[in-house]
Short mmCIF file of N, CA, C and O in Angstrom, two decimals:
data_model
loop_
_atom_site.label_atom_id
_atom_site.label_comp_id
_atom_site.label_asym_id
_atom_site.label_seq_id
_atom_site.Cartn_x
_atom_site.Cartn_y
_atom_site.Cartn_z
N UNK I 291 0.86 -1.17 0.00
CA UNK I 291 0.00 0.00 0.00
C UNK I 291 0.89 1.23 0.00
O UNK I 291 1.83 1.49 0.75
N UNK I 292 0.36 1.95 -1.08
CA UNK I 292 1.35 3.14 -1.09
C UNK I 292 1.31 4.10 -0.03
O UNK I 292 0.26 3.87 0.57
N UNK I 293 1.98 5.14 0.56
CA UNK I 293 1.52 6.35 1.39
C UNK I 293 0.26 7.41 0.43
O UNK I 293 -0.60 7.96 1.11
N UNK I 294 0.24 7.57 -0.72
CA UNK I 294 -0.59 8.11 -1.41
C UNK I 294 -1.99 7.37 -1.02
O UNK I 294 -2.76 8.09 -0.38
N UNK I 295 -2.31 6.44 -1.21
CA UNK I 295 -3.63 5.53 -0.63
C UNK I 295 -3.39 5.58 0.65
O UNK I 295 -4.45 5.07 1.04
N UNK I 296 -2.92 5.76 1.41
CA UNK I 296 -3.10 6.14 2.38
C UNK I 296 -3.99 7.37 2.62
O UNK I 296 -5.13 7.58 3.02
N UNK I 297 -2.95 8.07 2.21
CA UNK I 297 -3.83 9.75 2.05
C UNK I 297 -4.87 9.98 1.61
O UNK I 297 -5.68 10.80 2.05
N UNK I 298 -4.99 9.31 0.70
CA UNK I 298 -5.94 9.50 -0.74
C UNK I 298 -7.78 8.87 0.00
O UNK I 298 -8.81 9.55 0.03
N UNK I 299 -7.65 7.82 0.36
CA UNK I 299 -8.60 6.90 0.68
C UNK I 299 -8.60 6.45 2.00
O UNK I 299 -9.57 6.74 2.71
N UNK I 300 -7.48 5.64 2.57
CA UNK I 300 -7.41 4.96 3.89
C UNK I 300 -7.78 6.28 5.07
O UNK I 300 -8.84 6.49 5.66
N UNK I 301 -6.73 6.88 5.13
CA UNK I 301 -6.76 7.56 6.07
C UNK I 301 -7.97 8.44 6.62
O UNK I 301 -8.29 8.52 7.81
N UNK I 302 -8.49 8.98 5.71
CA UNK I 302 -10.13 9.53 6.10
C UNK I 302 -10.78 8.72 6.89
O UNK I 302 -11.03 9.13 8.02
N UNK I 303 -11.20 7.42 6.50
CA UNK I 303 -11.92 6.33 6.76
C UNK I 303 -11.14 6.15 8.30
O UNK I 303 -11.83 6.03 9.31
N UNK I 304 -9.99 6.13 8.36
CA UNK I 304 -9.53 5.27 9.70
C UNK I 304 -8.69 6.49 10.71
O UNK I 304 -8.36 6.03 11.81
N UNK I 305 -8.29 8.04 10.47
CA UNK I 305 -7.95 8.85 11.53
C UNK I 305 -8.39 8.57 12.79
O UNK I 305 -7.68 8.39 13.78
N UNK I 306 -10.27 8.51 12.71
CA UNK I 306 -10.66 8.82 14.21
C UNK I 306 -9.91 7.62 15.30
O UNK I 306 -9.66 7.76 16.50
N UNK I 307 -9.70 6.53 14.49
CA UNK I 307 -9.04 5.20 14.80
C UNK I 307 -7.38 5.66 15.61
O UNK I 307 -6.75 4.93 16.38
N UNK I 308 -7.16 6.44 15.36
CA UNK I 308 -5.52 6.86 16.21
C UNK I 308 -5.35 8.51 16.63
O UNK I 308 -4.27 9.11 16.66
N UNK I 309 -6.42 8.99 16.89
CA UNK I 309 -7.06 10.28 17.54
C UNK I 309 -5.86 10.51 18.65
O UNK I 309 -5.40 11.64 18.79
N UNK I 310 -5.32 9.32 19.48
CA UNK I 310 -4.53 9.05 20.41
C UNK I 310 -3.05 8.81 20.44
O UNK I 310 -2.24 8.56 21.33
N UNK I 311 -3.00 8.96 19.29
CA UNK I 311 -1.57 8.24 18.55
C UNK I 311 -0.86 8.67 19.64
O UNK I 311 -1.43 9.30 20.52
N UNK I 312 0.71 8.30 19.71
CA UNK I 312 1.30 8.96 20.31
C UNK I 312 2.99 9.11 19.61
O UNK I 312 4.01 9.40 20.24
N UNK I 313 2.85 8.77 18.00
CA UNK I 313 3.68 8.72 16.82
C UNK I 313 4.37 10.68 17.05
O UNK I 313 3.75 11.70 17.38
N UNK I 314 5.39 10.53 16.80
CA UNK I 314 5.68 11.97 16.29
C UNK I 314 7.27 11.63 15.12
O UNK I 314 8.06 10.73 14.83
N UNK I 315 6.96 13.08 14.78
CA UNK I 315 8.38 12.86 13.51
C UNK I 315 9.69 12.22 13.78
O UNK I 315 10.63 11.81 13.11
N UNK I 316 9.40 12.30 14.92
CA UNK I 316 10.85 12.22 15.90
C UNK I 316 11.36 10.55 15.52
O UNK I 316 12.44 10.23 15.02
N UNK I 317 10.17 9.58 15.93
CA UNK I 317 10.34 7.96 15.40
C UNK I 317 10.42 7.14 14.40
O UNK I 317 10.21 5.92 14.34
N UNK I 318 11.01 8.56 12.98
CA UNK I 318 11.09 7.92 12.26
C UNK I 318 12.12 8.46 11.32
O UNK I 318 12.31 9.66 11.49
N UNK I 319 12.76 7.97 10.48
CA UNK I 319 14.30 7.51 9.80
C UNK I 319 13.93 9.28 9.13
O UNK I 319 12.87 9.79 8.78
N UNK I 320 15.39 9.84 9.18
CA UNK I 320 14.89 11.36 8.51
C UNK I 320 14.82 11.03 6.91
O UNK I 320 13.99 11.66 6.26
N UNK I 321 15.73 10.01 6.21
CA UNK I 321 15.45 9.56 4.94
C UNK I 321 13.81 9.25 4.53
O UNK I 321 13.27 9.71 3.52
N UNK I 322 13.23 8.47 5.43
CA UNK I 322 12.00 8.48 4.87
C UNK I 322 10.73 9.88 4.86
O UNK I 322 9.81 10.00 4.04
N UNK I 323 11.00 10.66 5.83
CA UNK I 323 10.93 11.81 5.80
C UNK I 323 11.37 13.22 5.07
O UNK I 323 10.91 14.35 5.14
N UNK I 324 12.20 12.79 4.51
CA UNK I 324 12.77 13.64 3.53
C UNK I 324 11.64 13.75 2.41
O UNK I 324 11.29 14.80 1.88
N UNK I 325 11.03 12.29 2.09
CA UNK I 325 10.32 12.12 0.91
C UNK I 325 8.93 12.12 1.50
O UNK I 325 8.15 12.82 0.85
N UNK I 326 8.66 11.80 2.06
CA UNK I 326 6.99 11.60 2.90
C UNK I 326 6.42 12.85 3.37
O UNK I 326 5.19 12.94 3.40
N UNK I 327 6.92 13.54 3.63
CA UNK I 327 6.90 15.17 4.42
C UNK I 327 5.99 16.23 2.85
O UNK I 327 4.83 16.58 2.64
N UNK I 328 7.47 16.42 2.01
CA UNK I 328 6.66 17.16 1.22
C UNK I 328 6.27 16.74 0.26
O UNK I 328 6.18 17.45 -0.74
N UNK I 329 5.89 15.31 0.26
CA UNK I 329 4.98 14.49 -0.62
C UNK I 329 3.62 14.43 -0.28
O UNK I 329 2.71 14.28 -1.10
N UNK I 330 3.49 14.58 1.13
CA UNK I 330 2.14 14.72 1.92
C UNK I 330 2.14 15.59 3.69
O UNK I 330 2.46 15.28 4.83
N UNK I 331 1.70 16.52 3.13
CA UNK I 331 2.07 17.75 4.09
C UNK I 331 1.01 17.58 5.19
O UNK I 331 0.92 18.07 6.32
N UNK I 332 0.22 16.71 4.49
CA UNK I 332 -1.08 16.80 5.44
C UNK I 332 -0.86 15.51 6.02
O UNK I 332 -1.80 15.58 6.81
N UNK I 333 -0.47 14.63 6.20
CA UNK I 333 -0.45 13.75 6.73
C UNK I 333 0.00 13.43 8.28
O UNK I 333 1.22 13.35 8.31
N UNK I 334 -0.53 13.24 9.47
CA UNK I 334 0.04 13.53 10.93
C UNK I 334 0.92 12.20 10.58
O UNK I 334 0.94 11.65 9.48
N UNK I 335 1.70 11.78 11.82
CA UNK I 335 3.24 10.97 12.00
C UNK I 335 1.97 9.91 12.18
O UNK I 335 2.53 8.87 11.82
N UNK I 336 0.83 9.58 12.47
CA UNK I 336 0.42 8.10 12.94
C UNK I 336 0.02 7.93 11.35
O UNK I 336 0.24 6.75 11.09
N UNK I 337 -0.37 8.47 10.39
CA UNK I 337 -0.73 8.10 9.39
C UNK I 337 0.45 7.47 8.38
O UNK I 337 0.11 6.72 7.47
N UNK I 338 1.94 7.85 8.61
CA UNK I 338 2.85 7.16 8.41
C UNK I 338 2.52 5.60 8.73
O UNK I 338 2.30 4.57 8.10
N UNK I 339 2.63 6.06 10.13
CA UNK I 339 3.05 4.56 11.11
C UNK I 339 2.01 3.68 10.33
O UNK I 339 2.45 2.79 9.59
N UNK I 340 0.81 3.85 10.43
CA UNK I 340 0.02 3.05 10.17
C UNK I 340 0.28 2.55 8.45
O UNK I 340 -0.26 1.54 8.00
N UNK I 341 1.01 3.27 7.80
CA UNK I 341 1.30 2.63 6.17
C UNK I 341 2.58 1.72 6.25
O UNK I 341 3.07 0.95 5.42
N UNK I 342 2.94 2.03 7.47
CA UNK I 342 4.98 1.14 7.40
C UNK I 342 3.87 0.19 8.51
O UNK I 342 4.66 -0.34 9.29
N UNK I 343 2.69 -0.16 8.83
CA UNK I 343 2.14 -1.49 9.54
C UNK I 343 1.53 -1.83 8.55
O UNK I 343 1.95 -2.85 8.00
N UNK I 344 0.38 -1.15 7.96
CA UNK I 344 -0.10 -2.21 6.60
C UNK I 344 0.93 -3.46 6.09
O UNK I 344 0.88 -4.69 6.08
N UNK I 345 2.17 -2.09 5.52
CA UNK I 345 2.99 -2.92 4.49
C UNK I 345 3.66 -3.96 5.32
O UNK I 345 4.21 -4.85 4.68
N UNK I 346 3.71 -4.02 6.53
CA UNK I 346 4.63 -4.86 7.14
C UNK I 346 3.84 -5.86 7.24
O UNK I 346 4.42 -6.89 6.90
N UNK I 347 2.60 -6.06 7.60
CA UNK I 347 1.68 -7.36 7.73
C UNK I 347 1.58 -7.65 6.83
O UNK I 347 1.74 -8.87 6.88
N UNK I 348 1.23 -7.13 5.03
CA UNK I 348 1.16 -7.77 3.83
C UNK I 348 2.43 -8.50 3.24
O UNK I 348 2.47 -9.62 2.73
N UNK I 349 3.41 -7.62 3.45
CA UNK I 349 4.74 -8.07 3.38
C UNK I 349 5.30 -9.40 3.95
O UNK I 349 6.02 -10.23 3.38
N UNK I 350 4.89 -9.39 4.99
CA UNK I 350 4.97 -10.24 5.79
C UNK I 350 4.72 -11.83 5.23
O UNK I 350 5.59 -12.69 5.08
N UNK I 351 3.36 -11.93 5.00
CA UNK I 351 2.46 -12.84 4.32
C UNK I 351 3.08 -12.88 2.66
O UNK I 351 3.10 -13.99 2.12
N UNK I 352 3.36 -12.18 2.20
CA UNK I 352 3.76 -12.68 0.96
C UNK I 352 5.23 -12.69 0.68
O UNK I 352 5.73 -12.75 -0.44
N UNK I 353 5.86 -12.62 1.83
CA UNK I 353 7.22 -13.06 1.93
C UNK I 353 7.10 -14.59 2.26
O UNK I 353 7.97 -15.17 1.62
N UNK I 354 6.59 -15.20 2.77
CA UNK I 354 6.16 -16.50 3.42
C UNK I 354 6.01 -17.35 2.42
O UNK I 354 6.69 -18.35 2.18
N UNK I 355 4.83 -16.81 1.66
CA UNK I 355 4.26 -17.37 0.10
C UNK I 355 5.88 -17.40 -1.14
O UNK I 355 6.41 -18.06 -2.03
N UNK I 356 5.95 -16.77 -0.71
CA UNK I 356 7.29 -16.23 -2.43
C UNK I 356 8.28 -17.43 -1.71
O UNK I 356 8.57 -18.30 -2.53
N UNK I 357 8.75 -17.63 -0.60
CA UNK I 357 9.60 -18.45 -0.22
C UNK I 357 9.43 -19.77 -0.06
O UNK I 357 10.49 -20.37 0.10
N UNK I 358 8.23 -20.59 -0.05
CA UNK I 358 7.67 -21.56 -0.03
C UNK I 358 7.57 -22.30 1.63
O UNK I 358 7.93 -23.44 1.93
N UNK I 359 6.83 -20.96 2.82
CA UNK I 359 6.48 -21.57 4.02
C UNK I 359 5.53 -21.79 4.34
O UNK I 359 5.10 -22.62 5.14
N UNK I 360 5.09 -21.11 3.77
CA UNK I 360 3.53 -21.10 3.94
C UNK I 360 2.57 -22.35 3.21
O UNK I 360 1.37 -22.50 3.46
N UNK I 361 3.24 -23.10 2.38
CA UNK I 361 3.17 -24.53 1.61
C UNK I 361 3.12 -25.34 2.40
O UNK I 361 2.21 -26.13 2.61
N UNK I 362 4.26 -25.21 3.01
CA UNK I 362 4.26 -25.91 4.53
C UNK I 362 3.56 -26.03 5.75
O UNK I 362 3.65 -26.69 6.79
N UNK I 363 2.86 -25.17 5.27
CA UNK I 363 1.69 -25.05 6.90
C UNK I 363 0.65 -25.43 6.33
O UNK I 363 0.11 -26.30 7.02
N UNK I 364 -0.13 -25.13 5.07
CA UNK I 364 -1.58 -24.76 4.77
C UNK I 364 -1.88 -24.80 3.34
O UNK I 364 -1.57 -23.95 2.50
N UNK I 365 -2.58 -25.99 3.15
CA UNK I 365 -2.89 -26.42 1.35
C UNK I 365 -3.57 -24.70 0.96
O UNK I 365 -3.53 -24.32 -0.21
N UNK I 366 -3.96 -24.10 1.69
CA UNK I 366 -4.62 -23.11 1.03
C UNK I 366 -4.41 -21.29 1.66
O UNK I 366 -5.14 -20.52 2.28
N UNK I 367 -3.01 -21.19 1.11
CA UNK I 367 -2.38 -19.96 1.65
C UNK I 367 -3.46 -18.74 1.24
O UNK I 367 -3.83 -17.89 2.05
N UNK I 368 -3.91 -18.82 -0.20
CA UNK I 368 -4.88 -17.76 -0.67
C UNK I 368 -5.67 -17.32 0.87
O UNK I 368 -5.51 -16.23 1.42
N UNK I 369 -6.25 -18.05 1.22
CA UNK I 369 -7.30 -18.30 2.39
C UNK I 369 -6.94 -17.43 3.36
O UNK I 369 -7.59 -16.49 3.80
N UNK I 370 -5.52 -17.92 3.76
CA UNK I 370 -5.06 -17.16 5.07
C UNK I 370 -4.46 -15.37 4.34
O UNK I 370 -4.27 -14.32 4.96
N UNK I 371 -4.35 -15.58 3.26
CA UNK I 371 -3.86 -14.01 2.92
C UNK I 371 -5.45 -13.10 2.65
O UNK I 371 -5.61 -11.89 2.77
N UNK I 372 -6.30 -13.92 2.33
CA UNK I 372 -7.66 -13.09 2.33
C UNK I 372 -8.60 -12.90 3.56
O UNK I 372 -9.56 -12.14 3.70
N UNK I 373 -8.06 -13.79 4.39
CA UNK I 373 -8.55 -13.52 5.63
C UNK I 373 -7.91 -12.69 6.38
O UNK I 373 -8.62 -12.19 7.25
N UNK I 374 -6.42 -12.24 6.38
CA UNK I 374 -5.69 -11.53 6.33
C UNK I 374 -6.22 -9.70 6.03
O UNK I 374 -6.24 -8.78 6.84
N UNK I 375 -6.50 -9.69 4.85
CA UNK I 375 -6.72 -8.41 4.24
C UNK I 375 -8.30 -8.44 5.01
O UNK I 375 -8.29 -7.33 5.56
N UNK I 376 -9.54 -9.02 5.33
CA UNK I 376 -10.81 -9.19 5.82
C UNK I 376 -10.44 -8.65 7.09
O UNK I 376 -10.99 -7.63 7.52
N UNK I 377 -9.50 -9.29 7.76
CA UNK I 377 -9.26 -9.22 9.20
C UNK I 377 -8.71 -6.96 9.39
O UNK I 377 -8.95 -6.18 10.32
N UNK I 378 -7.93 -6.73 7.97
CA UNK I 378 -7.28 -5.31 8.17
C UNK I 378 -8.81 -4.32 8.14
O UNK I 378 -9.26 -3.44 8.87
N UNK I 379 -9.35 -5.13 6.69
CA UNK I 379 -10.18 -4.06 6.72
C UNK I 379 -11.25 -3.55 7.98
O UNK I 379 -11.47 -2.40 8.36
N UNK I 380 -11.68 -4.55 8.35
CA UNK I 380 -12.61 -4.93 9.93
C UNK I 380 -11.74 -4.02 11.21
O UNK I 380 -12.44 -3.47 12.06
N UNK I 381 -10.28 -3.89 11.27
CA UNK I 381 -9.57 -3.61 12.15
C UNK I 381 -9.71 -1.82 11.97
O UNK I 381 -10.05 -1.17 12.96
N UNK I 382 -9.49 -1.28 10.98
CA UNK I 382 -9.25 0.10 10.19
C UNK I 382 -11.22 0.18 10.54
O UNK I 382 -11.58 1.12 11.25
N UNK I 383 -12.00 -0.52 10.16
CA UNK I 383 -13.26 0.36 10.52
C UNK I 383 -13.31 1.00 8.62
O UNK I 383 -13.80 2.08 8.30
N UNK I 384 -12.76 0.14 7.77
CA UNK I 384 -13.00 0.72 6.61
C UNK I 384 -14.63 -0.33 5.98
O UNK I 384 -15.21 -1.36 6.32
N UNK I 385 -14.79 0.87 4.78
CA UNK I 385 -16.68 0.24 4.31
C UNK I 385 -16.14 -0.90 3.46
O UNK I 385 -14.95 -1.00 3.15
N UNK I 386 -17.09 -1.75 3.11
CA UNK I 386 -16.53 -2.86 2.98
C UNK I 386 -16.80 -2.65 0.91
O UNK I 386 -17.96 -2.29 0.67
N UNK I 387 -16.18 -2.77 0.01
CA UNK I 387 -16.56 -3.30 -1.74
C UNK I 387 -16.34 -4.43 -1.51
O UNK I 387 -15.95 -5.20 -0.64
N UNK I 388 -16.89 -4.34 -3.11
CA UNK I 388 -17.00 -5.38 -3.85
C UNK I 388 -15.96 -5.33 -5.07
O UNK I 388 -15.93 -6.24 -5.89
#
């Protein structure tokens, strides 16, 4: 998930969700900030965080798949990666498509 979908779509839907954050610029690499900052000016430090967690749980899961571990656990990885993305959207409080 890009930081742009983030901005663009996610984040509307899921702010009131980290109202509490307690993220600031401070916790994060000034390189990625260099580019994230005046790429999206509007964006608070939890709306970062929350795109470097998306990508890390998807990442995650299809690092597993690409390497062949997830073969190993479960005739039907699709399953656990769509229950996966079911489980984010439900978590975020986002509307559900089709």
């Amino acid at each position: 998930m890009t930081t742009s979908r983030v901005r663009g779509w996610l984040w509307p839907h899921a702010q009131h969700l980290y109202a509490t954050s307690e993220f600031e610029w401070s916790d994060f690499d000034p390189g990625l900030l260099d580019k994230v900052r005046p790429a999206f000016p509007e964006l608070p430090p939890a709306a970062v965080a929350l795109a470097l967690r998306i990508w890390g749980r998807l990442h995650g899961l299809v690092s597993l798949e690409v390497y062949g571990h997830l073969r190993t656990q479960t005739v039907s990885p699709h399953k656990l990666f769509q229950e996966e993305l079911t489980q984010l959207v439900r978590a975020l409080a986002l509307p559900a498509t089709n």
